[in-house]
PDB file of N, CA and C in Angstrom:
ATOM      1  N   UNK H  23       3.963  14.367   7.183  1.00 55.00           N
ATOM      2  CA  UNK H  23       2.600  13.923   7.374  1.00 55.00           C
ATOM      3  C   UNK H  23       1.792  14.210   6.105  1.00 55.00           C
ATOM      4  N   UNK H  24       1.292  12.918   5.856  1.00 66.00           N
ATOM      5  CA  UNK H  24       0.320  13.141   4.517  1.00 66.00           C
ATOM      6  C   UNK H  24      -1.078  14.410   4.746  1.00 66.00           C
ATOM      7  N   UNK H  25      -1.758  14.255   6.027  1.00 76.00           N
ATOM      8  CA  UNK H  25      -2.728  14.719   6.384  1.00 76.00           C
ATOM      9  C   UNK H  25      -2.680  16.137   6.407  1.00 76.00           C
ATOM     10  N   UNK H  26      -1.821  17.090   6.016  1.00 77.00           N
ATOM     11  CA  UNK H  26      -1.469  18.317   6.130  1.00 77.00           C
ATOM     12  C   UNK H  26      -2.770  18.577   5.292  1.00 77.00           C
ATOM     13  N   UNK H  27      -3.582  19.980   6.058  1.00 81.00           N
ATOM     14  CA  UNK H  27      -4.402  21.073   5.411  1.00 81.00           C
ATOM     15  C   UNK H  27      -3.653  21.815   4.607  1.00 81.00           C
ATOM     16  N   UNK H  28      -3.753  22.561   3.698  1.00 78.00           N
ATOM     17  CA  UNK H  28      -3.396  24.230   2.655  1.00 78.00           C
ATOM     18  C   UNK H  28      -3.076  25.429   4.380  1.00 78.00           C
ATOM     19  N   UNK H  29      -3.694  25.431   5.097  1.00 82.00           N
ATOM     20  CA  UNK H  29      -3.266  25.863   6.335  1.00 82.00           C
ATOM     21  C   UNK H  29      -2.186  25.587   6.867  1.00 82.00           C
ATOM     22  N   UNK H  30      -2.342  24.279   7.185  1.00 86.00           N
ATOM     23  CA  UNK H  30      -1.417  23.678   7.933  1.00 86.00           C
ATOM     24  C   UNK H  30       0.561  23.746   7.004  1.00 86.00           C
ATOM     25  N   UNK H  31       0.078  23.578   5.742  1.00 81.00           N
ATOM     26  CA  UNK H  31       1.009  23.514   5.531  1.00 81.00           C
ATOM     27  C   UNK H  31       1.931  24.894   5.183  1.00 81.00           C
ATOM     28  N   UNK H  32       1.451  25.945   5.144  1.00 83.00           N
ATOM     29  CA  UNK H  32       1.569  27.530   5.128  1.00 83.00           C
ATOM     30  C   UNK H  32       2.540  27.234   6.167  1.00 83.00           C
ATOM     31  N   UNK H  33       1.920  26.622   7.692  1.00 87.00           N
ATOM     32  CA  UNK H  33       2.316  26.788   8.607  1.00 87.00           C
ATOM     33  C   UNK H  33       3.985  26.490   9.245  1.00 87.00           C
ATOM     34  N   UNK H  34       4.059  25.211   8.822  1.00 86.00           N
ATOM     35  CA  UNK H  34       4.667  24.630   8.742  1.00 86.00           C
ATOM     36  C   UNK H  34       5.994  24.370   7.334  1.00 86.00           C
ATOM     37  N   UNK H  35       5.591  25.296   6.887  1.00 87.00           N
ATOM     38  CA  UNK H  35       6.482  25.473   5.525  1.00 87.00           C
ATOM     39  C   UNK H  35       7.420  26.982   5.827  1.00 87.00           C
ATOM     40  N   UNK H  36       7.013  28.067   6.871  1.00 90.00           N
ATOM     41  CA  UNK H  36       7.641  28.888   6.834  1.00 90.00           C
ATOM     42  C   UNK H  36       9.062  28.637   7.245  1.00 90.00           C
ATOM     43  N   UNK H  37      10.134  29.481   6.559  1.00 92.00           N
ATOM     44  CA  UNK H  37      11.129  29.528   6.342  1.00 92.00           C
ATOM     45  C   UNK H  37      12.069  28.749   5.416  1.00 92.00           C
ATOM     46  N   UNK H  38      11.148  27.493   4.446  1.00 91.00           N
ATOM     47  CA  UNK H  38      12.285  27.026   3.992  1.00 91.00           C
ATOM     48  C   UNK H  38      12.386  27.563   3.164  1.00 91.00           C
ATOM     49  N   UNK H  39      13.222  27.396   2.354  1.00 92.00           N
ATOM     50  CA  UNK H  39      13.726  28.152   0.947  1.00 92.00           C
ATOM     51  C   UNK H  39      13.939  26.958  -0.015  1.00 92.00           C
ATOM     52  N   UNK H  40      14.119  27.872  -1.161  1.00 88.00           N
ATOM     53  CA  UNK H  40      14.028  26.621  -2.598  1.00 88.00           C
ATOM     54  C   UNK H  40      15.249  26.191  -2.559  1.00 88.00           C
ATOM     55  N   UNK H  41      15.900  26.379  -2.384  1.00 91.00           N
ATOM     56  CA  UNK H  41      17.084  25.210  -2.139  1.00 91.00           C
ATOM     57  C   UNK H  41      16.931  24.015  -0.858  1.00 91.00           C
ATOM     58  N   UNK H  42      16.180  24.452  -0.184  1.00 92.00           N
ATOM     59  CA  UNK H  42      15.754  23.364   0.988  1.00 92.00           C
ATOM     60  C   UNK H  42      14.862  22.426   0.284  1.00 92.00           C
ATOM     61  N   UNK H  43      14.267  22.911  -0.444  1.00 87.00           N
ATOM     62  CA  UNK H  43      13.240  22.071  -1.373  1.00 87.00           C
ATOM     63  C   UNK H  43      13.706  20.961  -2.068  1.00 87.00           C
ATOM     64  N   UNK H  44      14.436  21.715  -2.903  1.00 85.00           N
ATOM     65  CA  UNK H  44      14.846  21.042  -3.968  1.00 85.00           C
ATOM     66  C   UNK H  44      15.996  20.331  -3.465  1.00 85.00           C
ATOM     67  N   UNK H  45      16.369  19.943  -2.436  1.00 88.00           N
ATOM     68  CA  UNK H  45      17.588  18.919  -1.483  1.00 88.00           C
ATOM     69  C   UNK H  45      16.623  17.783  -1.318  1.00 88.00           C
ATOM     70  N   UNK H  46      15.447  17.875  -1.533  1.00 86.00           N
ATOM     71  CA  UNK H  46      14.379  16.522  -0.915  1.00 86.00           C
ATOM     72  C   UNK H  46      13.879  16.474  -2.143  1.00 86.00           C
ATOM     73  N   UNK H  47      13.732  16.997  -2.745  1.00 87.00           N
ATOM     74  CA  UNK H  47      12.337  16.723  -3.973  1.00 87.00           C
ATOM     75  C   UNK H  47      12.689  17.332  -5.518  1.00 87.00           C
ATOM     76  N   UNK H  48      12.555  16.594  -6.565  1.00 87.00           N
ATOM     77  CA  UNK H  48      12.728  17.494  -7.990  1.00 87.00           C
ATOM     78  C   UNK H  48      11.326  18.573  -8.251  1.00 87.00           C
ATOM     79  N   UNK H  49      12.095  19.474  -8.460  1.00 88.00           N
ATOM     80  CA  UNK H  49      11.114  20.091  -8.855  1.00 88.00           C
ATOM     81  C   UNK H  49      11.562  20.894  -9.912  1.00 88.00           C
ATOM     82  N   UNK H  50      10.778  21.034 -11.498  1.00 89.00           N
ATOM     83  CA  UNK H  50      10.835  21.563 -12.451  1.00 89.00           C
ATOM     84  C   UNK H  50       9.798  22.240 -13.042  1.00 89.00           C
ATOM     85  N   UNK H  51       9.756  22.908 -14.052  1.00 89.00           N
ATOM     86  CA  UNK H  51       8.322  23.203 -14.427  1.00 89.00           C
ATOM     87  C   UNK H  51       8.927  22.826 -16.409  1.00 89.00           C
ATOM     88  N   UNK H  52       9.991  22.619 -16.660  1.00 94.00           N
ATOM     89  CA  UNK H  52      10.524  22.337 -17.794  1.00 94.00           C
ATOM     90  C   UNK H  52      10.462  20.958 -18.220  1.00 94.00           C
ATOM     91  N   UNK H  53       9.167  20.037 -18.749  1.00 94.00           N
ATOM     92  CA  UNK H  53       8.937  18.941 -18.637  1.00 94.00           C
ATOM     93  C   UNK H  53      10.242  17.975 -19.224  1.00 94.00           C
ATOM     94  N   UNK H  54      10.470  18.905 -19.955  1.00 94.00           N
ATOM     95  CA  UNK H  54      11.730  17.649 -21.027  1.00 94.00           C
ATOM     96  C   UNK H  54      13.055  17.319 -19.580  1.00 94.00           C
ATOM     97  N   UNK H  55      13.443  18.638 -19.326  1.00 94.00           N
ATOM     98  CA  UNK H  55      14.459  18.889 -18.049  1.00 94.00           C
ATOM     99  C   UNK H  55      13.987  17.574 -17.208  1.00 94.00           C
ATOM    100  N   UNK H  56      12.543  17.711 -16.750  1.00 94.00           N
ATOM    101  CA  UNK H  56      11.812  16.622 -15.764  1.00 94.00           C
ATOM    102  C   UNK H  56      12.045  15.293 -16.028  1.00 94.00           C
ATOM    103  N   UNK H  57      11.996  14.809 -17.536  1.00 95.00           N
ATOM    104  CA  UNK H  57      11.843  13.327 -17.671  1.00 95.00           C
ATOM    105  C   UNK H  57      13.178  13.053 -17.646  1.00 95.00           C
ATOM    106  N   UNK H  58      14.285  13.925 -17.841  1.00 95.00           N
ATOM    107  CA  UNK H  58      15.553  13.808 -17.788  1.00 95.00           C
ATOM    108  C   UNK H  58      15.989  13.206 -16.739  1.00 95.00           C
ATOM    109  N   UNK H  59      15.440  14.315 -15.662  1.00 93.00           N
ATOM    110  CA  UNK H  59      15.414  13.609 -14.215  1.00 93.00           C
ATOM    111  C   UNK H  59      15.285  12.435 -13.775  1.00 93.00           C
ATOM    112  N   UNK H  60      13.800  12.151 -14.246  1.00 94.00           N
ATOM    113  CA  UNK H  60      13.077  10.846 -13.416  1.00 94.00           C
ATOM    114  C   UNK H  60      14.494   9.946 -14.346  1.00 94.00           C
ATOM    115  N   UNK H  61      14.869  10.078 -15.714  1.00 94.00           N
ATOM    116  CA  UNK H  61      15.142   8.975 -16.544  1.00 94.00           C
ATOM    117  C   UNK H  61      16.614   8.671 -15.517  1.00 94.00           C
ATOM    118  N   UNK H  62      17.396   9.415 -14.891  1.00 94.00           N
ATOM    119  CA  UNK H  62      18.751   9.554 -14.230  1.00 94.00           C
ATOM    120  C   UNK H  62      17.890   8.733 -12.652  1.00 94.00           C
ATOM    121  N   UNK H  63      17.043   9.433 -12.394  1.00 93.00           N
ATOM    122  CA  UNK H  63      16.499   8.563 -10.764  1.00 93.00           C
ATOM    123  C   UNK H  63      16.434   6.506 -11.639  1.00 93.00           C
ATOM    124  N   UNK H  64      15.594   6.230 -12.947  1.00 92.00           N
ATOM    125  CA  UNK H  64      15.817   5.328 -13.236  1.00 92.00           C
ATOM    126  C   UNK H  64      16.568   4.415 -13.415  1.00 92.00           C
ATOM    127  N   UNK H  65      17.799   4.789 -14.036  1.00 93.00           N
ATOM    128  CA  UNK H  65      18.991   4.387 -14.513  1.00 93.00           C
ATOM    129  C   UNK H  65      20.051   4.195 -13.304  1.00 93.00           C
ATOM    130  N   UNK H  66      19.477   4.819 -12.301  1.00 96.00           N
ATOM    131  CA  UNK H  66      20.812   4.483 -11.011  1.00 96.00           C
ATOM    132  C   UNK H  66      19.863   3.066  -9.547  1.00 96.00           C
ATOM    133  N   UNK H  67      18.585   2.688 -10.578  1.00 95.00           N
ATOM    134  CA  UNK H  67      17.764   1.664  -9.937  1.00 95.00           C
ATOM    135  C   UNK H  67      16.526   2.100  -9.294  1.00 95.00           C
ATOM    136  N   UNK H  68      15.524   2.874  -9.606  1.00 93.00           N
ATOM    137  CA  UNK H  68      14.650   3.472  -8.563  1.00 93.00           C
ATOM    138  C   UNK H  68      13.822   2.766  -9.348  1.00 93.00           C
ATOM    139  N   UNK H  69      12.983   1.717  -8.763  1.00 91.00           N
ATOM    140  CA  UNK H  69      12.028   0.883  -9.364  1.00 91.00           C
ATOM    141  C   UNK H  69      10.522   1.855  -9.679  1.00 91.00           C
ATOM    142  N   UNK H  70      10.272   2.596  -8.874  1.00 91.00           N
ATOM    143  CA  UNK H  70       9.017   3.539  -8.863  1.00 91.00           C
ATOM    144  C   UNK H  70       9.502   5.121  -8.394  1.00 91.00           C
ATOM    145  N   UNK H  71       8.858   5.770  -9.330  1.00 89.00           N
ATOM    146  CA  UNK H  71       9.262   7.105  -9.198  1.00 89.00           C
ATOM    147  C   UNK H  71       7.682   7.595  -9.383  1.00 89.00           C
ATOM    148  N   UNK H  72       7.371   8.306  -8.242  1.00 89.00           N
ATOM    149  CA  UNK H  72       5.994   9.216  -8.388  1.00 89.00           C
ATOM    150  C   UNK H  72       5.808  10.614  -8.697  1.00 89.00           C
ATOM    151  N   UNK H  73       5.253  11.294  -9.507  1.00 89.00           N
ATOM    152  CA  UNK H  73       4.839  12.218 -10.341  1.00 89.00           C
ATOM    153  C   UNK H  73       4.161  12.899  -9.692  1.00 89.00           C
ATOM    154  N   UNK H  74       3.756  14.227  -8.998  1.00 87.00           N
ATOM    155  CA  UNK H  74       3.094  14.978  -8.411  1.00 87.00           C
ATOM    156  C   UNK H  74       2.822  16.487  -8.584  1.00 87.00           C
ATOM    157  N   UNK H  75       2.243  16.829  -9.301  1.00 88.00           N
ATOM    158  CA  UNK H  75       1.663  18.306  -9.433  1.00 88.00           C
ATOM    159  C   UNK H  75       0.684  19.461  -8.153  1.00 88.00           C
ATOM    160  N   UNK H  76       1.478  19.987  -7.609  1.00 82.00           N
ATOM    161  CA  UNK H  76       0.786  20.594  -6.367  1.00 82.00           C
ATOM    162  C   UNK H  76      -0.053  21.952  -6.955  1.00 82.00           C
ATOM    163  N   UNK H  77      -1.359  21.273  -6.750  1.00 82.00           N
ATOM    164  CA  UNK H  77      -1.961  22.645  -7.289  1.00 82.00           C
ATOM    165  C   UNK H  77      -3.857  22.141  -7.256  1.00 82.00           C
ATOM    166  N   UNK H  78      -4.637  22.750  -7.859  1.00 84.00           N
ATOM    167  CA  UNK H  78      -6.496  22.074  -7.468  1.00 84.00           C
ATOM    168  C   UNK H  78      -6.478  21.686  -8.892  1.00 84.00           C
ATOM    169  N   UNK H  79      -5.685  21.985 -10.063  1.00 91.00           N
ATOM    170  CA  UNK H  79      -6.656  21.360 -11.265  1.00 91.00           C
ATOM    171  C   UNK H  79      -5.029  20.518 -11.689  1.00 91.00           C
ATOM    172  N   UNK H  80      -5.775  19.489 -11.873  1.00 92.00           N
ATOM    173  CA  UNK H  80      -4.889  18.050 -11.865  1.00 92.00           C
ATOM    174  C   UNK H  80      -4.886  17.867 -13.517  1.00 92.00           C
ATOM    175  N   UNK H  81      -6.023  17.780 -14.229  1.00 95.00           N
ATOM    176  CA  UNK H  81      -5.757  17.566 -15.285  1.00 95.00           C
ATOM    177  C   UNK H  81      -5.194  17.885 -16.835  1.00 95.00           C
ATOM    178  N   UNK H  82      -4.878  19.524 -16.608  1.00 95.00           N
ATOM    179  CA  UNK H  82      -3.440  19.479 -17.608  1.00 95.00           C
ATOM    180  C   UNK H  82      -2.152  19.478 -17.309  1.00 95.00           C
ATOM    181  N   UNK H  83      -2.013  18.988 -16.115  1.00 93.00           N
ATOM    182  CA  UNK H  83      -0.618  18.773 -15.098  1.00 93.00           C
ATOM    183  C   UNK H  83      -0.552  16.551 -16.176  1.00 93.00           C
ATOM    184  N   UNK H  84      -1.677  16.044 -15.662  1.00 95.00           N
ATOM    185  CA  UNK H  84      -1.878  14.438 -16.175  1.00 95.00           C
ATOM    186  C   UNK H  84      -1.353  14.356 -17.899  1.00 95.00           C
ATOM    187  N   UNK H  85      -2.237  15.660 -18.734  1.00 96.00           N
ATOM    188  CA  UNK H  85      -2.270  15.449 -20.024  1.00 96.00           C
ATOM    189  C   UNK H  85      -0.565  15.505 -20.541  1.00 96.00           C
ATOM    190  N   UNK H  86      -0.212  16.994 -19.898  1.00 95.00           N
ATOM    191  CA  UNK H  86       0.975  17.014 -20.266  1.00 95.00           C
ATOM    192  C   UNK H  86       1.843  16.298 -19.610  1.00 95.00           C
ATOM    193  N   UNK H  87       2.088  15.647 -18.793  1.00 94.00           N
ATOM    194  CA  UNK H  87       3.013  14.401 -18.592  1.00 94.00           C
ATOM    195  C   UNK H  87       2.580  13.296 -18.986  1.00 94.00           C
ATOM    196  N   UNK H  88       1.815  13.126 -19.274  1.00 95.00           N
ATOM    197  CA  UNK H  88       1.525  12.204 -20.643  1.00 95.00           C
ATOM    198  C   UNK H  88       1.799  12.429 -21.971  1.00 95.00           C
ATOM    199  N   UNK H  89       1.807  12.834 -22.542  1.00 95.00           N
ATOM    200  CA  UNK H  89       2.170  13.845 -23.851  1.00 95.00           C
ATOM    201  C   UNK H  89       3.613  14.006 -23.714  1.00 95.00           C
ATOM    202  N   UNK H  90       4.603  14.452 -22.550  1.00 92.00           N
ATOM    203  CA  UNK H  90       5.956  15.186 -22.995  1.00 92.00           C
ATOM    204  C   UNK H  90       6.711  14.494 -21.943  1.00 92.00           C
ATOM    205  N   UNK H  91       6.472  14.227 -20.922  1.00 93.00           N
ATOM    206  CA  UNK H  91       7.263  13.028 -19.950  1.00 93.00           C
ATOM    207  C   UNK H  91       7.663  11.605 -20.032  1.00 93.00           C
ATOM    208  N   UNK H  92       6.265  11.080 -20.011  1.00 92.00           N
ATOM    209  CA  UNK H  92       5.979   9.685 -20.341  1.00 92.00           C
ATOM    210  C   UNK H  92       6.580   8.964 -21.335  1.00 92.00           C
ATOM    211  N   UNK H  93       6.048   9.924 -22.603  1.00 93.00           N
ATOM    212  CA  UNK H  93       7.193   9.150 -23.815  1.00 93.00           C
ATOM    213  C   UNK H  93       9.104   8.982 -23.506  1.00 93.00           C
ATOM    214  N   UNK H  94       8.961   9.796 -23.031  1.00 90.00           N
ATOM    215  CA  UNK H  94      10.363  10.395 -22.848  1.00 90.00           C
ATOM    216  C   UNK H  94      11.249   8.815 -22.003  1.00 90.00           C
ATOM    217  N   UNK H  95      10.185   8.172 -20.839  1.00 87.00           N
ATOM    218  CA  UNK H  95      10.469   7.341 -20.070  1.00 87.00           C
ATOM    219  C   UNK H  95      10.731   5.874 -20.613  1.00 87.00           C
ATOM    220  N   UNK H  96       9.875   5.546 -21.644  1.00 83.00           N
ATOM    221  CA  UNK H  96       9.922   4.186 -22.309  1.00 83.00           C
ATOM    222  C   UNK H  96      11.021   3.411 -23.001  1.00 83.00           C
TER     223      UNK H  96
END
């Protein structure tokens, strides 16, 4: 559910572990590692791949995947 609160999702998040995570979702904090990723989700046909930074300040999450991802993708 998109509609999840910062509550709600506490709630509902207990017990998984980072390997449960990372079975559904990439997650890196090593941007080069990252575009590597998306570039392998590309190359096996994924027409759209979405970019998501979980956190309240969005915009040096935007700059730097612009800057060190993005190029990486073209």
């Amino acid at each position: 559910c998109w509609d999840l609160t910062t509550a709600h999702l506490d709630q509902v998040s207990v017990g998984v572990t980072d390997e449960q995570l990372g079975g559904s979702v990439l997650v890196d904090h090593d941007l080069s590692r990252l575009a590597d990723r998306v570039r392998e989700l590309v190359d096996v046909g994924f027409d759209e791949v979405y970019l998501h930074h979980v956190g309240q300040v969005q915009q040096p999450w935007i700059d730097a995947a612009a800057q060190h991802v993005l190029p990486r993708l073209r």
